[in-house]
Coordinates of C-alpha atoms in Angstrom, one line a residue:
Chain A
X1 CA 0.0 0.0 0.0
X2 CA 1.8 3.3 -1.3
X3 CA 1.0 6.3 1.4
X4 CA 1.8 9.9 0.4
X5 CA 3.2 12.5 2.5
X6 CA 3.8 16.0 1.5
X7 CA 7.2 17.4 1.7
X8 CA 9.5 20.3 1.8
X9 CA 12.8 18.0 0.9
X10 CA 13.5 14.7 -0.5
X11 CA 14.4 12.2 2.7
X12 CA 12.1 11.0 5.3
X13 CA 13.8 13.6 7.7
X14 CA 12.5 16.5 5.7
X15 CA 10.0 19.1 7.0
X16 CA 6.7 17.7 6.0
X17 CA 4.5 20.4 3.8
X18 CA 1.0 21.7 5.2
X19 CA -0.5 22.4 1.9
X20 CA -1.6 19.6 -0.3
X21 CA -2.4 21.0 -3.5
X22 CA 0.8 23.4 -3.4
X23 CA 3.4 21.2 -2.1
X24 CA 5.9 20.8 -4.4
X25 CA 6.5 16.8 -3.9
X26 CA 5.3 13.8 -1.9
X27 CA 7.1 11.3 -0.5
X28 CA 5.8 8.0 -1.5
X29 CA 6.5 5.4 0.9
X30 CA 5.5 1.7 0.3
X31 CA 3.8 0.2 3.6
X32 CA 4.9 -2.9 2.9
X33 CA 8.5 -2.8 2.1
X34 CA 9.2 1.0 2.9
X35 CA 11.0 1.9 0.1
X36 CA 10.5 5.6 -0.3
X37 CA 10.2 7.2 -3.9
X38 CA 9.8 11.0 -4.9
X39 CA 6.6 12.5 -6.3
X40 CA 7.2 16.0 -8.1
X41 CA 4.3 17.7 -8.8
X42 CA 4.9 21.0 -10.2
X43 CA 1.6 22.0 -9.5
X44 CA 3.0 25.0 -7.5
X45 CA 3.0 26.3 -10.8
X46 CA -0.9 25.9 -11.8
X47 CA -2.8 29.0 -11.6
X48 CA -5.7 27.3 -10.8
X49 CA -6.8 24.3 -8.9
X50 CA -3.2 23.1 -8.0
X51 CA -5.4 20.8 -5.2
X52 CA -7.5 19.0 -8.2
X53 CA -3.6 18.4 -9.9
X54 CA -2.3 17.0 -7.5
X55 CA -4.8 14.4 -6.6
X56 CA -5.1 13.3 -9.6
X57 CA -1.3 13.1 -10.1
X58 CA -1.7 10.9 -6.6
X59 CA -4.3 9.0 -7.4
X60 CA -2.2 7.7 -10.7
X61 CA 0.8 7.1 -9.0
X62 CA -1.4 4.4 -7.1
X63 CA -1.1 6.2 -3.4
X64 CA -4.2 4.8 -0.9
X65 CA -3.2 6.8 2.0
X66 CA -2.3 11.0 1.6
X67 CA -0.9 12.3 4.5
X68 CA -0.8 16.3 4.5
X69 CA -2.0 19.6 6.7
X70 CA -5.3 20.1 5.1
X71 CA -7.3 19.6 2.2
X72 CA -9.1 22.4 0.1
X73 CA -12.9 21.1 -1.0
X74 CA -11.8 20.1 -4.4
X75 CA -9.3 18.0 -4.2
X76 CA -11.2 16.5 -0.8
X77 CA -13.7 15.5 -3.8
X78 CA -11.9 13.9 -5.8
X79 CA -10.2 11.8 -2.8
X80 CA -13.4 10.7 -1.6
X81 CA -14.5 9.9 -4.9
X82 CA -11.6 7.6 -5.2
X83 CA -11.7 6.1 -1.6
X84 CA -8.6 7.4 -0.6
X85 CA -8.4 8.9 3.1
X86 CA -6.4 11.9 4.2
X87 CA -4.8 12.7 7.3
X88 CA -3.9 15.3 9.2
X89 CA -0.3 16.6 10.3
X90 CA 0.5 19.5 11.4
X91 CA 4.0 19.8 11.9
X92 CA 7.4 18.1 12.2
X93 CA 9.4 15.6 9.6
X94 CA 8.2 13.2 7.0
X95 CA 8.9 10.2 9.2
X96 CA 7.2 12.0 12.2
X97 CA 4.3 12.1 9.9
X98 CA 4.1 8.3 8.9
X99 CA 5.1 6.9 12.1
X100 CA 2.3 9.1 13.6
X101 CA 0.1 7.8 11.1
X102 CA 1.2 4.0 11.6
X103 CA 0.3 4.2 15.3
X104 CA -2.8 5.4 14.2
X105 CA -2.8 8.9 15.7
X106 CA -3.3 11.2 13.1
X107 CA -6.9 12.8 13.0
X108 CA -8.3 11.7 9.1
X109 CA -9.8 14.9 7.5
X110 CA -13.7 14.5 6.9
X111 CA -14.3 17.9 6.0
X112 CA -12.5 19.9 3.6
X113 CA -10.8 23.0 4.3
X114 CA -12.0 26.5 2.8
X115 CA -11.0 26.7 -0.5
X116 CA -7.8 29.3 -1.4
X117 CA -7.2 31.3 -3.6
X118 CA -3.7 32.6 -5.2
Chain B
X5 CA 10.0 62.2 -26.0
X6 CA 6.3 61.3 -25.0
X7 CA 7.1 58.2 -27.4
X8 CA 4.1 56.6 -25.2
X9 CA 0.8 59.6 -26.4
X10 CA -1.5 58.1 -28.2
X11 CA -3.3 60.4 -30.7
X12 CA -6.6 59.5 -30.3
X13 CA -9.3 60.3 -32.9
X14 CA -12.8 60.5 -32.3
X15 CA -14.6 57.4 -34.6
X16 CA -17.9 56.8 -35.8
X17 CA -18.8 59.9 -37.0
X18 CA -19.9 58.6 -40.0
X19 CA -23.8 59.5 -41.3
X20 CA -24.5 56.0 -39.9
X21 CA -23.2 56.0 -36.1
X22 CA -24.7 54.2 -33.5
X23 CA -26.3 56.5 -30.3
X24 CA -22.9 57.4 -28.2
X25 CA -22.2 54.5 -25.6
X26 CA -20.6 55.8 -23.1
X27 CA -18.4 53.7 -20.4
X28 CA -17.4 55.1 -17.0
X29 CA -14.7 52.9 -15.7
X30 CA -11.8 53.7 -13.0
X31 CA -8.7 51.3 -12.0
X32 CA -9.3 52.4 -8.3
X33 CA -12.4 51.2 -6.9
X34 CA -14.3 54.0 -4.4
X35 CA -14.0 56.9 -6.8
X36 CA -17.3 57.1 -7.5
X37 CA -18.0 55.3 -11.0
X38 CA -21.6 54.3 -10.2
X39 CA -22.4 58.0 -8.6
X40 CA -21.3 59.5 -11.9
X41 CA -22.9 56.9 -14.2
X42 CA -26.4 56.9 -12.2
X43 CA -25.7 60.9 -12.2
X44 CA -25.2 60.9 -15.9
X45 CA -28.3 58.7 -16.4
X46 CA -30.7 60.8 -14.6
X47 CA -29.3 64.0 -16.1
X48 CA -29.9 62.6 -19.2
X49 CA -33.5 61.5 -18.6
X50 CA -34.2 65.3 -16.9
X51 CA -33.3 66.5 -19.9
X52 CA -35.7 64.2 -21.6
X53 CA -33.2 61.8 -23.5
X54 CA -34.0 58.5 -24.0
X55 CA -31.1 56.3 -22.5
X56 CA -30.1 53.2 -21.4
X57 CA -27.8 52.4 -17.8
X58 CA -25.9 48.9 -18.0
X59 CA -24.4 47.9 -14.6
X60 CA -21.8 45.9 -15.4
X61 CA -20.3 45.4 -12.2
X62 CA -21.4 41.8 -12.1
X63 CA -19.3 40.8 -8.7
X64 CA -20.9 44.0 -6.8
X65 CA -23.9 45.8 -8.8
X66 CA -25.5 48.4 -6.9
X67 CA -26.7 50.9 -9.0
X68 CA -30.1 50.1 -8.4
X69 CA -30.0 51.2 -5.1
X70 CA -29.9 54.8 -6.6
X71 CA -32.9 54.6 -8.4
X72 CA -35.5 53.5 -6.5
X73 CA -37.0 51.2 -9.3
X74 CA -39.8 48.6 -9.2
X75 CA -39.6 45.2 -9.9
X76 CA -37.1 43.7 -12.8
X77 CA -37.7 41.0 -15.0
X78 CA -34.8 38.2 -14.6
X79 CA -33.0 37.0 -17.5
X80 CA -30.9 33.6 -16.7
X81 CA -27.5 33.7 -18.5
X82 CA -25.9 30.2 -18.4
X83 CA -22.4 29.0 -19.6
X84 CA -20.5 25.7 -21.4
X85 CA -20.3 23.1 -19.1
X86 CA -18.8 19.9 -20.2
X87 CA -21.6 16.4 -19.9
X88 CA -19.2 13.3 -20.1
X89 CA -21.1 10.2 -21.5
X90 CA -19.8 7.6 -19.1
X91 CA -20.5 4.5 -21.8
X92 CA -18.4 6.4 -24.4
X93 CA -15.8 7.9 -22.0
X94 CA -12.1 5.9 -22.2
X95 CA -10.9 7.7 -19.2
X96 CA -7.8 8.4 -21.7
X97 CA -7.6 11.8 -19.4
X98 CA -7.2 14.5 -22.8
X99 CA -9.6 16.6 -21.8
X100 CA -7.8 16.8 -18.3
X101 CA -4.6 17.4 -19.1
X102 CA -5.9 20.1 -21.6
X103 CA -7.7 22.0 -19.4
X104 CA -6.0 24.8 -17.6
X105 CA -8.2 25.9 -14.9
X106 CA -8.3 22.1 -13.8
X107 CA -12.4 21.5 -14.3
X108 CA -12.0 18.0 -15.2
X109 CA -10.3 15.3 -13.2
X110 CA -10.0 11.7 -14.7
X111 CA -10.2 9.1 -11.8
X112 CA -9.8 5.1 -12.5
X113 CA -12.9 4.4 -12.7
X114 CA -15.0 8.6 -13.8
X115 CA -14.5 12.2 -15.1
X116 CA -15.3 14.1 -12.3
X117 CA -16.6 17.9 -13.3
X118 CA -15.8 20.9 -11.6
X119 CA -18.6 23.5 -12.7
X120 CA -17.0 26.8 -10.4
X121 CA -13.6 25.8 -12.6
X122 CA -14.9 25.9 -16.0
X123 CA -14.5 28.6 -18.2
X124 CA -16.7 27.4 -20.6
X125 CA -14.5 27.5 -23.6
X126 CA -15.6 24.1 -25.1
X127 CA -11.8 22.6 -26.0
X128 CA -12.7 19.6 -23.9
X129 CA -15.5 18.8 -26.1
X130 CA -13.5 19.7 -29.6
X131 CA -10.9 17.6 -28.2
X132 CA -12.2 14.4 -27.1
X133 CA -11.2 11.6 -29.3
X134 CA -14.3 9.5 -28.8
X135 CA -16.5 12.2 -28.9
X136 CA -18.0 11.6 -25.2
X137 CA -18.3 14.8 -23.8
X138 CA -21.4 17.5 -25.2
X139 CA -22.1 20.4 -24.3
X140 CA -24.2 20.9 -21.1
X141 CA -25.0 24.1 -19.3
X142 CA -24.8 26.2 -16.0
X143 CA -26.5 29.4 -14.9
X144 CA -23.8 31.6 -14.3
X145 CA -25.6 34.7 -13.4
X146 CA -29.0 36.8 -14.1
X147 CA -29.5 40.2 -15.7
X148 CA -32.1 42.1 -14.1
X149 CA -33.8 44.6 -16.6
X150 CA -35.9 47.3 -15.9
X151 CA -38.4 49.3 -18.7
X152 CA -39.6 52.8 -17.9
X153 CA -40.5 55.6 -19.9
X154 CA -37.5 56.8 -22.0
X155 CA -35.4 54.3 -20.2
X156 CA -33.8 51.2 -19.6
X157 CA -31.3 49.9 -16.9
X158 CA -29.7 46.6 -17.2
X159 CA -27.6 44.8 -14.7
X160 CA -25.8 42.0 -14.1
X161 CA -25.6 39.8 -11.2
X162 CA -22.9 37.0 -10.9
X163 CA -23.4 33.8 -8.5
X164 CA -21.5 33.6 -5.8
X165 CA -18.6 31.2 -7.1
X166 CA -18.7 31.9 -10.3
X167 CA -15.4 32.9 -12.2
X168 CA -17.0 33.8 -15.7
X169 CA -17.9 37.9 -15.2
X170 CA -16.3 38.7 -18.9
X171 CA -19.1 36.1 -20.6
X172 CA -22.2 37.7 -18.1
X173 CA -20.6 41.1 -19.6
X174 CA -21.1 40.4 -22.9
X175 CA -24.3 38.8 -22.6
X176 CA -25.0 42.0 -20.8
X177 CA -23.6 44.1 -23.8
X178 CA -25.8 42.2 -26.2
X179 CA -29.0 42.4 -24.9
X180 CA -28.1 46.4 -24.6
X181 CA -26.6 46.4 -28.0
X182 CA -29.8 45.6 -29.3
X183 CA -31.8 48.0 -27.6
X184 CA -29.6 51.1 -27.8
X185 CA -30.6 52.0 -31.1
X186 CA -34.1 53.3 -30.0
X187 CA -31.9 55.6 -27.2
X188 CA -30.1 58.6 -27.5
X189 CA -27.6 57.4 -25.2
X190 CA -26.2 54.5 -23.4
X191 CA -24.2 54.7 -20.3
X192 CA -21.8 51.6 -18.9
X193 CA -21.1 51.5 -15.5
X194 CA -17.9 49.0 -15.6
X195 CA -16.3 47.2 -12.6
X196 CA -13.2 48.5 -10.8
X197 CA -9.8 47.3 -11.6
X198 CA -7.9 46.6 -14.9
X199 CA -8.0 42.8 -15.4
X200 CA -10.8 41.1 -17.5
X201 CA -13.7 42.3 -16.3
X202 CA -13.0 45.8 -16.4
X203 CA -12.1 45.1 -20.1
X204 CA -15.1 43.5 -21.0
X205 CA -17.3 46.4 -20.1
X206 CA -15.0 49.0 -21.7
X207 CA -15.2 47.0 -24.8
X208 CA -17.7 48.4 -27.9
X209 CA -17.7 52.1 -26.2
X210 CA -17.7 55.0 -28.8
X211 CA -16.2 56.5 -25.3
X212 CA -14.4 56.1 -22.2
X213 CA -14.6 58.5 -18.7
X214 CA -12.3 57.6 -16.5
X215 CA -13.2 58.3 -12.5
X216 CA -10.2 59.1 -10.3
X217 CA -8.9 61.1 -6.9
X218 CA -6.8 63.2 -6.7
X219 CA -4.4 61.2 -4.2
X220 CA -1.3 58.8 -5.0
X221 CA -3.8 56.1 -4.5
X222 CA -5.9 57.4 -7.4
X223 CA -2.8 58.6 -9.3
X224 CA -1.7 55.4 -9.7
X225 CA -4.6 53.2 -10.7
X226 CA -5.6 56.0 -13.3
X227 CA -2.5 55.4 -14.7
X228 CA -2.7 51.4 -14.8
X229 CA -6.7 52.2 -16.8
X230 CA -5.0 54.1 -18.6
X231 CA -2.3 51.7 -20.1
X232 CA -4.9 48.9 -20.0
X233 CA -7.1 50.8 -22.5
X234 CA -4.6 52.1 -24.8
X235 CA -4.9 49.3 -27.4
X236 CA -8.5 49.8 -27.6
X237 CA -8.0 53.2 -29.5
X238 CA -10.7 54.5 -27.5
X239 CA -11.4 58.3 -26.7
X240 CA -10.8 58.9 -23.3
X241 CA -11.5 61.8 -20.9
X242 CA -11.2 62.2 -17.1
X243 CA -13.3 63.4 -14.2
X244 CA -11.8 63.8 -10.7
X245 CA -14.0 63.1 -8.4
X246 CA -13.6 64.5 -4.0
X247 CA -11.5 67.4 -5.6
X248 CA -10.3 70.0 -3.2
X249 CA -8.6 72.3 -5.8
X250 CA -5.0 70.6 -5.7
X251 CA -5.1 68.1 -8.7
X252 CA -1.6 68.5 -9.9
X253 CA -1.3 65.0 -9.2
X254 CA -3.8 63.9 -11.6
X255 CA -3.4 67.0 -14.1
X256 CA 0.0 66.1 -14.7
X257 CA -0.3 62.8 -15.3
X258 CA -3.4 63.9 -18.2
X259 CA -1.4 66.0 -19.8
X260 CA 1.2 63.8 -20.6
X261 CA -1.0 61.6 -21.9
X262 CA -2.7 63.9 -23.5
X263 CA -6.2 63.0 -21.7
X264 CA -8.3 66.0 -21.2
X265 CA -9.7 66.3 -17.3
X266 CA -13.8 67.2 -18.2
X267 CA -14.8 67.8 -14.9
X268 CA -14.0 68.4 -11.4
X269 CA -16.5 67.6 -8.7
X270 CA -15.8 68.9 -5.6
X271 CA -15.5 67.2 -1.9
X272 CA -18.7 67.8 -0.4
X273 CA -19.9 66.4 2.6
X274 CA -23.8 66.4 1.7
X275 CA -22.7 63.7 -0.8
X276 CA -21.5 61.5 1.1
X277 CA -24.5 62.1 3.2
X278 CA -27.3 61.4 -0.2
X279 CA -24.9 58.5 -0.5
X280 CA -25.4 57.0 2.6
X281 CA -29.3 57.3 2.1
X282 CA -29.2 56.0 -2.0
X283 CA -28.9 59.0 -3.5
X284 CA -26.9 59.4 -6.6
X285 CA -24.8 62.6 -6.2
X286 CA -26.6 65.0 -9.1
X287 CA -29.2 64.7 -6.0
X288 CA -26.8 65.7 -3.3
X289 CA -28.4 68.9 -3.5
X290 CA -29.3 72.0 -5.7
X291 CA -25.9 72.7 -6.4
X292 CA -25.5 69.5 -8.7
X293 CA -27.9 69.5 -11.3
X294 CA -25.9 72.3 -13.1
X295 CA -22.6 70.6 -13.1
X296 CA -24.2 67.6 -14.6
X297 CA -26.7 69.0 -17.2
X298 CA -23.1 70.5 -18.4
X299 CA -21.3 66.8 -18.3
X300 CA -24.6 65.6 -20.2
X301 CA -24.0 68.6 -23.0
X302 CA -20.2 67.5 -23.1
X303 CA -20.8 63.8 -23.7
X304 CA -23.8 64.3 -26.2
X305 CA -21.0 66.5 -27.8
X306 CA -18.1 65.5 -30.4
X307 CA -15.0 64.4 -28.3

């Protein structure tokens, strides 16, 4: 099962990113064997609904699991459309994150965020 | 030197011109567009014109609160809006990856549409290779119309959410297009700013008036309308609004532009005051009907 966590680097000891739809890459670690992989998204670069980009660009790469700091309303959409949960972290590294989220202590976001605006 | 003056012509003076159409537009917002359009308007009608208002500040219309006017008949104005066909769709993801603004999102298994993203422009459709997607529709605003005797106001409302005030604009346009020849005049009251919907309501005028203030705040966005209407070739004049007799801020900046300043309207505290209580300002008090029966003369004049 592939989870993804939004970063500011390219380890597991990176800063982990709040924003979902902006971040500029995910760390994509595999559950099972956790080998990590890199996710660029570029979607910092969209004028317009980076959050919609980005899932998408998740939900290809085969990610079950999105681990962020919020979600804006259209990309929670298209999540829930595609049965893929996402958590909430607020702070700390990548690995903080997932290990946070493997002990089951991360809050999963049911309601999307307010939608923003560039 | 002054490389940048345009030398700007007044058109459509031929035997065959259209009624003036007149738009009153500002970059900064608060100078007092909609009290000079409404002002114009009912200067217009006191002198017994025939004219037309268009309130085409679809994010924030208010000029009916100046006019006191019964009830309007409501015209839906809708927009594209992609329909996939499921039992034709591939899920290939073209239209997706085409569209910009990110209105459709190709999932495993659907194409999910975003109608607050779409900007209706119909690529998705053109583009599909199967030919699964037609074109559907949103309502993406209303126009509210009022008829009186020797008049006509138009105004547009967006929804809230909606991103599309350039295509309620021209819809807008249209609908006043077809009336305005039966008028003598038609007056635009265009949303602040210089982006696209400012644009869209400037577009088509025979004339511009530009509302500023004499401060830097004023300065500066008169100066940005300016540059963003340049291309249009239009003939432009300014008024500066809340003067207090020191306009060199504003007068210099017209000159070398060559952009004549029409009229000064003073600061005056019993405006702000009819404001306050939905009063255009040519109500403000005696004092104002002159100074707009003379803008009236001036804008039913060559320019």
């Amino acid at each position: 099962m592939l989870i993804a966590v939004s970063a500011r680097g390219d380890t597991m000891d990176s800063a982990m990113d709040p924003r979902l739809g902006r971040a500029e890459r995910f760390i994509l670690i595999d559950g099972d064997t956790e080998k990590i992989s890199i996710l660029e998204t570029g979607a910092v670069q969209a004028t317009h609904g980076a959050g919609i980009q980005t899932a998408q660009m998740l939900l290809k790469a085969g990610v079950k699991v999105v681990i962020s700091g919020d979600c804006g309303p259209k990309a929670f959409q298209v999540f829930q459309a595609a049965n893929v949960p996402v958590y909430s972290a607020t702070s700390g590294t990548v690995w903080d994150a997932f290990s946070a989220w493997r002990r089951n202590e991360l809050p999963v976001i049911g309601q999307p965020g307010a939608a923003k605006h560039v | 030197m002054n490389s940048d003056v345009d030398i700007i012509r007044p058109r459509g003076w031929s035997a065959t011109r259209q009624p003036p159409w007149i738009a009153v537009a500002s970059g900064k917002g608060g100078t007092g567009k909609t009290s000079v359009a409404v002002s114009l308007f009912q200067a217009a009608r006191r002198a017994g014109r025939r004219v037309q208002l268009v309130d085409a500040d679809v994010e924030g219309p208010n000029s009916h609160h100046f006019l006191g006017l019964g009830e309007p008949e409501t015209i839906p104005v809708e927009a594209m809006l992609p329909r996939v066909d499921p039992a034709r769709c591939t899920l290939c993801g073209e239209c997706a990856s085409f569209c910009i603004y990110q209105a459709l999102a190709v999932l495993g298994d659907r194409v999910m549409v975003f109608p607050d993203m779409c900007h209706g422009c119909e690529g998705c459709r053109v583009l599909c290779p199967v030919q699964a997607i037609e074109n559907g529709s949103q309502e993406i605003g209303r126009i509210m119309h009022w008829r009186g005797d020797g008049f006509e106001v138009w105004q547009g409302r967006l929804h809230v959410g909606q991103v599309l005030s350039p295509t309620l604009i021209r819809e807008l346009h249209n609908r006043a297009r077809e009336a305005a020849p039966g008028y003598d005049l038609t007056i635009v009251d265009s949303p602040p700013g210089t982006s696209c919907p400012m644009m869209a309501a400037v577009r088509g005028a025979s004339r511009l008036l530009l509302v500023t203030e004499p401060t830097a705040f004023g300065l500066h966005d008169l100066d940005l309308a300016m540059a963003a209407v340049r291309r249009m070739k239009l003939p432009v004049e300014v008024i500066i609004n809340r003067s207090i007799g020191e306009d060199a801020l504003i007068d210099d900046l017209c000159r070398s532009r060559a952009i004549p300043v029409i009229a000064r309207f003073a600061e005056d505290r019993s405006v702000a005051i009819a404001y306050a209580e939905g009063r255009p300002m040519i109500d403000a008090g005696a004092e104002w009907a002159g100074p707009y029966d003379e803008l009236r003369r001036h804008m039913e004049g060559p320019c």
